[in-house]
Coordinates of C-alpha atoms in Angstrom, one line a residue:
X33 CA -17.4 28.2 13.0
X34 CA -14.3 29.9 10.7
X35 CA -11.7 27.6 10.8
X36 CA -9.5 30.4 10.3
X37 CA -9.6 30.8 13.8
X38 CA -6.6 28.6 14.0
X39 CA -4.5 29.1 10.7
X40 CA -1.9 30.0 13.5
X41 CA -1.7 26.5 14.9
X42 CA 0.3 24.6 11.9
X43 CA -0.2 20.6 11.6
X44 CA -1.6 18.5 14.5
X45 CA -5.0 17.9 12.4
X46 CA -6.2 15.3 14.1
X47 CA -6.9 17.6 17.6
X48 CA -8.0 20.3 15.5
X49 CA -10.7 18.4 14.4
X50 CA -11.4 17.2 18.1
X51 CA -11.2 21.0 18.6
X52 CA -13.9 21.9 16.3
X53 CA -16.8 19.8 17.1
X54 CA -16.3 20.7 21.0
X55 CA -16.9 24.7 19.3
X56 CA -19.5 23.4 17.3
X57 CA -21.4 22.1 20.2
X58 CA -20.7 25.0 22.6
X59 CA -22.1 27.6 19.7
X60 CA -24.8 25.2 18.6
X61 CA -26.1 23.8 21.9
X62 CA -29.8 23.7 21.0
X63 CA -28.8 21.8 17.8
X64 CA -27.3 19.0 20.1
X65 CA -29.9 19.5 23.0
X66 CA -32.2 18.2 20.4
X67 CA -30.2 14.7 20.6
X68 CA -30.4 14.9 24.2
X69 CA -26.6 15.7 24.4
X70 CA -25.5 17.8 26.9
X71 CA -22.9 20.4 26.4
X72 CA -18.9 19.7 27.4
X73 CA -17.7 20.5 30.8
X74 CA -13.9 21.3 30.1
X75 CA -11.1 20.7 27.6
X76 CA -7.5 19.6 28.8
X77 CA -4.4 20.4 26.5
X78 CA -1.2 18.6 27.8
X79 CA 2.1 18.0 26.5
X80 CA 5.6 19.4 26.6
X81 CA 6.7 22.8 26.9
X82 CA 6.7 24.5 23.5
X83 CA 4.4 22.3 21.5
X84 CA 1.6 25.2 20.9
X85 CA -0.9 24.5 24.1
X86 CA -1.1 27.7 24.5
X87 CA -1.4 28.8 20.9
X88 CA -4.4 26.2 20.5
X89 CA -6.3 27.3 23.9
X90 CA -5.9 30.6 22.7
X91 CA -7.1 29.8 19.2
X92 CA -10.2 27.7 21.1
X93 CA -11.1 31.0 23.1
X94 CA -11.7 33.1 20.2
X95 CA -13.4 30.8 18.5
X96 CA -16.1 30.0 21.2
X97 CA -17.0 33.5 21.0
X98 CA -17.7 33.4 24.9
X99 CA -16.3 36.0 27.8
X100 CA -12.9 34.9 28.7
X101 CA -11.6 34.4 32.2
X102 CA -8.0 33.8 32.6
X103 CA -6.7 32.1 35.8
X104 CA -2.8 32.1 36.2
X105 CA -0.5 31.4 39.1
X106 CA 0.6 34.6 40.2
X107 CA -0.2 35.0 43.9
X108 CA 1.0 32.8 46.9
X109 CA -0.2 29.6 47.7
X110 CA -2.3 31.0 50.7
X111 CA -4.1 33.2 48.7
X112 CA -3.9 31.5 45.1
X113 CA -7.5 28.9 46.2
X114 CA -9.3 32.2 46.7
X115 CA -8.1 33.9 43.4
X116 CA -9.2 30.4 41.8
X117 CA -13.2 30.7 43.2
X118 CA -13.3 34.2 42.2
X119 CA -12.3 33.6 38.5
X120 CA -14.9 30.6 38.7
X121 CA -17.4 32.7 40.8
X122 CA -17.2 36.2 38.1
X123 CA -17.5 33.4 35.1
X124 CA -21.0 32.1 36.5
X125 CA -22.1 35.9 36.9
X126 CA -21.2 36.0 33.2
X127 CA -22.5 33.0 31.5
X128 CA -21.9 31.4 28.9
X129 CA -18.2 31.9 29.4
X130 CA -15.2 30.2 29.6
X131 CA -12.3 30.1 31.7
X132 CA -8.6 28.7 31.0
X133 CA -6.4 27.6 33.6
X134 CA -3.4 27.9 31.9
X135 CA -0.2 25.5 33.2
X136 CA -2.3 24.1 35.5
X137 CA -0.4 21.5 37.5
X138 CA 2.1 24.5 38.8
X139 CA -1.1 25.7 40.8
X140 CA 0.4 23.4 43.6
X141 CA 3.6 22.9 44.6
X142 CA 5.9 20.8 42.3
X143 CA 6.0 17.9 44.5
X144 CA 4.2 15.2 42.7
X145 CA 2.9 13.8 45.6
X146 CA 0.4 16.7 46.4
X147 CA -2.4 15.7 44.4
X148 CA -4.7 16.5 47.4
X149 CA -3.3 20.1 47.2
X150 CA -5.7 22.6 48.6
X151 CA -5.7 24.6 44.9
X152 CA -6.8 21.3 43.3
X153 CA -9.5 20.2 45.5
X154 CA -10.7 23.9 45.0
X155 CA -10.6 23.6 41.3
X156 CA -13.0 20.3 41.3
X157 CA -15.5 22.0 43.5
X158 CA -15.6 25.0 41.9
X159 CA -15.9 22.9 38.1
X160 CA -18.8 21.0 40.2
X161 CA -20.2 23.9 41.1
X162 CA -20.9 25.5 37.6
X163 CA -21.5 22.4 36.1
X164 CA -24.6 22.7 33.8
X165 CA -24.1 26.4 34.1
X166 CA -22.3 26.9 30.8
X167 CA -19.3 27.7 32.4
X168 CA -16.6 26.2 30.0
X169 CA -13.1 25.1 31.5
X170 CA -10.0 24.7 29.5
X171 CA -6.6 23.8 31.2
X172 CA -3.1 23.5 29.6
X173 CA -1.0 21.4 31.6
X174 CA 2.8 20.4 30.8
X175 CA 3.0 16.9 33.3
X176 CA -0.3 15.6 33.5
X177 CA 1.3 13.2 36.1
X178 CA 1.0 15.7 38.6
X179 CA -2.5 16.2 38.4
X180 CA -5.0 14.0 40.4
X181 CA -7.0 11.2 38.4
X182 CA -10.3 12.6 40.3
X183 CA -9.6 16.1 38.9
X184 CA -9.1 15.1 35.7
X185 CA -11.7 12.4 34.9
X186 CA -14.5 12.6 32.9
X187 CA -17.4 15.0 33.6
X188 CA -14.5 17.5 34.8
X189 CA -12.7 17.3 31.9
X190 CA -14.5 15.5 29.1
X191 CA -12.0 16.3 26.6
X192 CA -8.6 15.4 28.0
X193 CA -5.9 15.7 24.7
X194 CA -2.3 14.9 24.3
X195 CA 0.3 17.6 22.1
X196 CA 3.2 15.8 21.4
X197 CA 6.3 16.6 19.4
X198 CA 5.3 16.7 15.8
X199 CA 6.5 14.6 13.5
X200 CA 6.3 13.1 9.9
X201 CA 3.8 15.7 8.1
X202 CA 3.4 17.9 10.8
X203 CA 7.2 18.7 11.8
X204 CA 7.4 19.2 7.7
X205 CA 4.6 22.1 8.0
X206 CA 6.0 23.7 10.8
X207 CA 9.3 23.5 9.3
X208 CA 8.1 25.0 6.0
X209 CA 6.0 27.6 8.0
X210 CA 9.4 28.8 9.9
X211 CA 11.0 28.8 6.5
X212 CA 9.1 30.9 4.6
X213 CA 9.8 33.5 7.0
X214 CA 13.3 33.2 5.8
X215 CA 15.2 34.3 3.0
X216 CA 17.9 31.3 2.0
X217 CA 20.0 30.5 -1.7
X218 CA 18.9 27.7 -2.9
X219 CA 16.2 24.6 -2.4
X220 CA 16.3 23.5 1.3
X221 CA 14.9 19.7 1.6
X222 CA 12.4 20.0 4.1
X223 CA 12.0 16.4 4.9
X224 CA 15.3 15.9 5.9
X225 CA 15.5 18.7 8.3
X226 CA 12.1 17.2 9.9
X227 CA 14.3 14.0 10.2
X228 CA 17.1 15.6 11.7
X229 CA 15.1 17.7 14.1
X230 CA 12.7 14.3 15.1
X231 CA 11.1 14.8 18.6
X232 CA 11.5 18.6 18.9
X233 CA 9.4 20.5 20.0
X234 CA 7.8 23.6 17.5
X235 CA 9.4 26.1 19.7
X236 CA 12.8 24.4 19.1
X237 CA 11.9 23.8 15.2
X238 CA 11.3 27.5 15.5
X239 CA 15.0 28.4 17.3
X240 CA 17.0 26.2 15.2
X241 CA 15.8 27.6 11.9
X242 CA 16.3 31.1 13.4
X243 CA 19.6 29.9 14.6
X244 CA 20.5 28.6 10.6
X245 CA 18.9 32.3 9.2
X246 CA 21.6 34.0 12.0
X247 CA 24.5 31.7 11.2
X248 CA 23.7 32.4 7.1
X249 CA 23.6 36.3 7.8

C-alpha cells in the first residue's frame, strides 16, 4: 500500500501505523489467511471535533481500494434504521466493500442515556449480519460515551482508536504545515506557538494561524 495515501493527515504517527497494517490485511487477506487470521470487522475513529477523523477515514477509504458506502444522518429518526440496512444491505451485494458511518453517535438522539436506541441496535445486526462477508465498517464518532459498550466491543469494532489534540511533535508539524501556507517577515519559532496553542484542536491550529496571516495583512 502507498503511504501517500495519507500525506494529507500531518503527525499522529502512531495511528497511522495502526492504520496501515489494518490496509495491509484487508488488500492482502490470503497472505494473512495463510496464518489463520481472519480479516478485521470495523475500525472506530473517535475524538473531538476538528482533530482530522474525517480526513484519516477518508484517507483509509482510498487506500483500501474497496467500493465506498457512505452512511450519514440526514433523514428522520423513523426512517434513518431503514436508510442504515440499505447502505449495509447494497455493501453485501458489492463485496468486498466498505462502509463509513460518519459521526456516528448523532444517529440517535443526544440523550446519552439511549444507548438501546433503535438506530444502534440496527447497526449491530446489520455488522453481524455481514460479518465474514468482507463487508468493512469504519465509524467516526466525536463522544464515544454515547455509544453502547455492546456496539462497540470487539468483533464489531476490532479497531477502536482515540484522536486527541496533538501535541509535542505533532502540534509542531501541523503548525509548520499551516505555516508554510503563509507568507510572514521573519523566523517564526514554531515550538513556542505549539506551546501556546497546547490542547487545540488541528482545526483551531488551522484558524488561529489564518487569524495571525489576516491580522499581518
Amino acid at each position: 500500500m502507498r503511504k501517500s495515501y495519507f500525506n494529507s493527515v500531518i503527525g499522529y504517527k502512531a495511528i497511522k501505523k495502526e492504520i496501515y497494517r489494518i490496509i495491509d490485511q484487508l488488500n492482502n487477506s490470503d497472505k494473512y489467511a495463510n496464518f489463520g487470521i481472519k480479516e478485521p470487522h470495523g475500525l472506530l475513529l473517535h475524538g473531538a471535533p476538528g482533530v482530522g477523523k474525517t480526513t484519516l477515514a477518508n484517507c483509509f477509504l482510498e487506500a483500501s481500494g474497496r467500493k465506498v458506502f457512505v452512511c450519514r444522518k440526514d433523514a428522520l429518526n423513523a426512517c434513518f434504521s431503514m436508510t442504515i440496512s440499505n447502505v449495509f444491505e447494497e455493501a453485501e451485494t458489492f463485496a468486498p466493500s466498505i462502509i463509513l458511518l460518519e459521526d456516528m453517535d448523532k444517529y440517535a438522539n443526544e440523550d446519552r442515556f439511549r444507548r438501546d436506541a433503535d438506530e444502534y441496535v440496527t447497526i449491530q445486526s446489520c455488522i453481524d449480519r455481514v460479518k465474514d462477508k468482507q463487508v468493512f465498517v469504519v465509524a467516526t464518532v466525536n463522544d464515544i460515551k454515547k455509544l453502547p459498550d455492546s456496539l462497540i466491543r470487539a468483533g464489531r469494532f476490532d479497531h477502536v482508536l482515540e484522536m486527541k489534540c496533538p501535541t509535542g511533535k505533532d502540534a509542531e508539524e501541523i503548525i509548520l504545515h499551516y505555516l508554510k501556507q503563509k507568507s510572514f517577515v521573519g523566523e517564526l519559532d514554531v515550538k513556542l506557538i505549539a506551546r501556546l496553542l497546547e490542547g487545540r484542536s488541528c482545526a483551531e491550529l488551522e484558524t488561529v494561524i489564518n487569524q495571525a496571516a489576516t491580522y499581518a495583512a
